[in-house]
PDB file of C-alpha atoms in Angstrom:
ATOM      1  CA  MET A   1       0.000   0.000   0.000  1.00  0.00           C
ATOM      2  CA  LYS A   2       1.234   3.465  -0.858  1.00  0.00           C
ATOM      3  CA  ALA A   3       2.409   5.486   2.173  1.00  0.00           C
ATOM      4  CA  ASN A   4       0.355   8.579   1.275  1.00  0.00           C
ATOM      5  CA  HIS A   5      -2.847   6.858   0.175  1.00  0.00           C
ATOM      6  CA  TYR A   6      -4.494  10.270  -0.217  1.00  0.00           C
ATOM      7  CA  VAL A   7      -2.338  10.979  -3.334  1.00  0.00           C
ATOM      8  CA  PRO A   8      -3.348   9.142  -6.552  1.00  0.00           C
ATOM      9  CA  ASP A   9      -0.820   6.745  -8.083  1.00  0.00           C
ATOM     10  CA  GLY A  10       1.677   8.539 -10.301  1.00  0.00           C
ATOM     11  CA  PHE A  11       1.102  11.903  -8.622  1.00  0.00           C
ATOM     12  CA  HIS A  12       3.239  13.737  -6.095  1.00  0.00           C
ATOM     13  CA  THR A  13       2.154  15.921  -3.185  1.00  0.00           C
ATOM     14  CA  VAL A  14       2.558  19.027  -5.369  1.00  0.00           C
ATOM     15  CA  THR A  15       1.052  18.834  -8.864  1.00  0.00           C
ATOM     16  CA  PRO A  16       1.289  21.760 -11.299  1.00  0.00           C
ATOM     17  CA  TYR A  17      -1.983  22.732 -12.976  1.00  0.00           C
ATOM     18  CA  LEU A  18      -1.829  24.848 -16.145  1.00  0.00           C
ATOM     19  CA  HIS A  19      -4.815  26.935 -17.277  1.00  0.00           C
ATOM     20  CA  VAL A  20      -4.200  28.143 -20.829  1.00  0.00           C
ATOM     21  CA  GLN A  21      -5.977  29.433 -23.889  1.00  0.00           C
ATOM     22  CA  GLY A  22      -5.570  26.487 -26.247  1.00  0.00           C
ATOM     23  CA  ALA A  23      -5.150  23.468 -23.924  1.00  0.00           C
ATOM     24  CA  GLU A  24      -5.214  20.999 -26.810  1.00  0.00           C
ATOM     25  CA  LYS A  25      -2.301  22.831 -28.451  1.00  0.00           C
ATOM     26  CA  LEU A  26      -0.481  22.922 -25.102  1.00  0.00           C
ATOM     27  CA  ILE A  27      -0.719  19.136 -24.898  1.00  0.00           C
ATOM     28  CA  ASP A  28       0.644  18.845 -28.445  1.00  0.00           C
ATOM     29  CA  PHE A  29       3.517  21.171 -27.482  1.00  0.00           C
ATOM     30  CA  LEU A  30       4.310  19.099 -24.370  1.00  0.00           C
ATOM     31  CA  LYS A  31       4.402  15.919 -26.456  1.00  0.00           C
ATOM     32  CA  GLN A  32       6.774  17.449 -29.030  1.00  0.00           C
ATOM     33  CA  ALA A  33       8.985  19.436 -26.670  1.00  0.00           C
ATOM     34  CA  PHE A  34       9.239  17.099 -23.685  1.00  0.00           C
ATOM     35  CA  ARG A  35       8.039  13.737 -25.032  1.00  0.00           C
ATOM     36  CA  ALA A  36       5.074  13.899 -22.681  1.00  0.00           C
ATOM     37  CA  GLU A  37       2.367  11.270 -22.595  1.00  0.00           C
ATOM     38  CA  GLU A  38      -1.304  12.183 -22.328  1.00  0.00           C
ATOM     39  CA  LEU A  39      -2.958   9.972 -19.716  1.00  0.00           C
ATOM     40  CA  ASN A  40      -6.460  11.337 -19.423  1.00  0.00           C
ATOM     41  CA  ARG A  41      -8.655  13.973 -21.035  1.00  0.00           C
ATOM     42  CA  SER A  42     -12.206  15.117 -20.422  1.00  0.00           C
ATOM     43  CA  THR A  43     -13.968  17.732 -22.535  1.00  0.00           C
ATOM     44  CA  ASP A  44     -17.095  19.844 -22.270  1.00  0.00           C
ATOM     45  CA  ALA A  45     -20.005  19.826 -24.749  1.00  0.00           C
ATOM     46  CA  ASP A  46     -18.072  22.249 -26.990  1.00  0.00           C
ATOM     47  CA  GLY A  47     -15.012  19.970 -27.090  1.00  0.00           C
ATOM     48  CA  ARG A  48     -12.848  22.195 -24.863  1.00  0.00           C
ATOM     49  CA  ILE A  49     -10.562  20.427 -22.427  1.00  0.00           C
ATOM     50  CA  ARG A  50     -12.017  20.612 -18.928  1.00  0.00           C
ATOM     51  CA  HIS A  51      -9.257  18.473 -17.403  1.00  0.00           C
ATOM     52  CA  ALA A  52      -6.250  16.565 -18.703  1.00  0.00           C
ATOM     53  CA  GLU A  53      -3.401  14.674 -17.082  1.00  0.00           C
ATOM     54  CA  ILE A  54      -0.016  14.544 -18.782  1.00  0.00           C
ATOM     55  CA  ARG A  55       3.031  12.528 -17.718  1.00  0.00           C
ATOM     56  CA  LEU A  56       6.476  14.099 -18.056  1.00  0.00           C
ATOM     57  CA  GLU A  57       9.008  11.415 -17.107  1.00  0.00           C
ATOM     58  CA  GLY A  58       8.122  10.462 -13.513  1.00  0.00           C
ATOM     59  CA  SER A  59       5.728  13.341 -12.815  1.00  0.00           C
ATOM     60  CA  ILE A  60       2.218  14.258 -13.826  1.00  0.00           C
ATOM     61  CA  ILE A  61       0.924  17.741 -14.563  1.00  0.00           C
ATOM     62  CA  GLU A  62      -2.673  18.702 -15.127  1.00  0.00           C
ATOM     63  CA  CYS A  63      -4.152  21.268 -17.478  1.00  0.00           C
ATOM     64  CA  SER A  64      -7.399  22.711 -18.753  1.00  0.00           C
ATOM     65  CA  GLU A  65      -8.764  25.342 -21.065  1.00  0.00           C
ATOM     66  CA  GLY A  66      -8.703  28.636 -19.197  1.00  0.00           C
ATOM     67  CA  ARG A  67     -12.247  29.824 -18.495  1.00  0.00           C
ATOM     68  CA  ASP A  68     -14.209  31.450 -15.673  1.00  0.00           C
ATOM     69  CA  PRO A  69     -13.667  31.052 -12.810  1.00  0.00           C
ATOM     70  CA  TYR A  70     -10.195  29.689 -13.788  1.00  0.00           C
ATOM     71  CA  PRO A  71      -8.836  32.088 -16.422  1.00  0.00           C
ATOM     72  CA  PRO A  72      -5.669  31.480 -18.443  1.00  0.00           C
ATOM     73  CA  MET A  73      -2.526  32.312 -16.476  1.00  0.00           C
ATOM     74  CA  GLN A  74       1.173  31.843 -16.971  1.00  0.00           C
ATOM     75  CA  SER A  75       3.175  29.475 -14.792  1.00  0.00           C
ATOM     76  CA  ALA A  76       6.838  28.704 -14.180  1.00  0.00           C
ATOM     77  CA  ILE A  77       7.941  25.084 -13.991  1.00  0.00           C
ATOM     78  CA  HIS A  78      11.329  23.568 -13.181  1.00  0.00           C
ATOM     79  CA  LEU A  79      11.673  20.371 -15.219  1.00  0.00           C
ATOM     80  CA  TYR A  80      14.462  17.851 -14.608  1.00  0.00           C
ATOM     81  CA  VAL A  81      15.510  15.922 -17.710  1.00  0.00           C
ATOM     82  CA  ARG A  82      18.288  13.532 -18.723  1.00  0.00           C
ATOM     83  CA  ASP A  83      19.776  15.879 -21.336  1.00  0.00           C
ATOM     84  CA  THR A  84      19.200  19.627 -20.982  1.00  0.00           C
ATOM     85  CA  ASP A  85      20.698  20.498 -24.373  1.00  0.00           C
ATOM     86  CA  LYS A  86      18.600  17.976 -26.302  1.00  0.00           C
ATOM     87  CA  CYS A  87      15.404  18.914 -24.470  1.00  0.00           C
ATOM     88  CA  TYR A  88      16.067  22.630 -25.013  1.00  0.00           C
ATOM     89  CA  GLU A  89      16.470  22.035 -28.771  1.00  0.00           C
ATOM     90  CA  GLN A  90      13.248  19.959 -28.876  1.00  0.00           C
ATOM     91  CA  ALA A  91      11.361  22.730 -27.068  1.00  0.00           C
ATOM     92  CA  ILE A  92      12.651  25.379 -29.493  1.00  0.00           C
ATOM     93  CA  ALA A  93      11.724  23.167 -32.464  1.00  0.00           C
ATOM     94  CA  ALA A  94       8.236  22.712 -30.970  1.00  0.00           C
ATOM     95  CA  GLY A  95       7.682  26.489 -30.898  1.00  0.00           C
ATOM     96  CA  ALA A  96       9.166  27.706 -27.609  1.00  0.00           C
ATOM     97  CA  ALA A  97      11.171  30.922 -27.387  1.00  0.00           C
ATOM     98  CA  SER A  98      14.539  30.897 -25.663  1.00  0.00           C
ATOM     99  CA  LEU A  99      14.853  32.575 -22.272  1.00  0.00           C
ATOM    100  CA  TYR A 100      18.479  31.426 -21.948  1.00  0.00           C
ATOM    101  CA  GLU A 101      20.597  28.785 -23.641  1.00  0.00           C
ATOM    102  CA  PRO A 102      21.922  25.704 -21.823  1.00  0.00           C
ATOM    103  CA  ALA A 103      24.710  26.519 -19.377  1.00  0.00           C
ATOM    104  CA  ASP A 104      26.368  25.003 -16.318  1.00  0.00           C
ATOM    105  CA  MET A 105      25.088  26.778 -13.225  1.00  0.00           C
ATOM    106  CA  PRO A 106      26.942  27.331  -9.941  1.00  0.00           C
ATOM    107  CA  TYR A 107      24.197  25.438  -8.067  1.00  0.00           C
ATOM    108  CA  GLY A 108      25.097  22.125  -9.701  1.00  0.00           C
ATOM    109  CA  GLU A 109      22.735  21.988 -12.663  1.00  0.00           C
ATOM    110  CA  ARG A 110      23.025  22.313 -16.407  1.00  0.00           C
ATOM    111  CA  SER A 111      20.060  24.555 -17.078  1.00  0.00           C
ATOM    112  CA  ALA A 112      18.185  26.293 -19.898  1.00  0.00           C
ATOM    113  CA  GLY A 113      15.009  28.335 -20.043  1.00  0.00           C
ATOM    114  CA  VAL A 114      12.229  28.499 -22.606  1.00  0.00           C
ATOM    115  CA  LYS A 115       8.873  30.233 -22.868  1.00  0.00           C
ATOM    116  CA  ASP A 116       6.163  28.095 -24.453  1.00  0.00           C
ATOM    117  CA  PRO A 117       3.608  29.548 -26.911  1.00  0.00           C
ATOM    118  CA  PHE A 118       1.165  29.968 -23.986  1.00  0.00           C
ATOM    119  CA  GLY A 119       3.446  32.180 -21.894  1.00  0.00           C
ATOM    120  CA  ASN A 120       4.613  29.521 -19.424  1.00  0.00           C
ATOM    121  CA  HIS A 121       8.287  29.491 -18.461  1.00  0.00           C
ATOM    122  CA  TRP A 122      10.047  26.110 -18.390  1.00  0.00           C
ATOM    123  CA  TYR A 123      13.360  25.855 -16.573  1.00  0.00           C
ATOM    124  CA  ILE A 124      14.922  22.708 -18.018  1.00  0.00           C
ATOM    125  CA  ALA A 125      17.689  21.190 -15.903  1.00  0.00           C
ATOM    126  CA  THR A 126      19.952  18.206 -15.425  1.00  0.00           C
ATOM    127  CA  PHE A 127      21.436  17.807 -11.963  1.00  0.00           C
ATOM    128  CA  MET A 128      25.182  17.400 -12.353  1.00  0.00           C
ATOM    129  CA  GLY A 129      25.797  16.190  -8.814  1.00  0.00           C
ATOM    130  CA  THR A 130      28.116  18.945  -7.669  1.00  0.00           C
ATOM    131  CA  VAL A 131      27.698  22.496  -6.514  1.00  0.00           C
ATOM    132  CA  ARG A 132      30.427  25.006  -7.400  1.00  0.00           C
TER     133      ARG A 132
END
């Protein structure tokens, strides 16, 4: 039995939730940029995404079409990946804008930043195991 039985399988205590204009396109972006996997999607009568769950490596994020009372809003997410440089290039190819190119940081990560087409900032990082 899972220690924190109040958290669904595959989720963590903190789960990012993105409200965007164009949730279906966000999911497509996540698949192209970060090789995400869509796990679940529910839509309203007009076909807009009311709730979706997307796996990025070992974590799940949720998203929906921004609407009242949950309007679109930008978020910032720190995403650990195996290869910062490769992931950064995939994100750029998928339509993200560069915030900063991959670089070794003094806090022990190789990090890059991108802004997705929905205004969210993604801080892509690989932990290098040492802090300068």
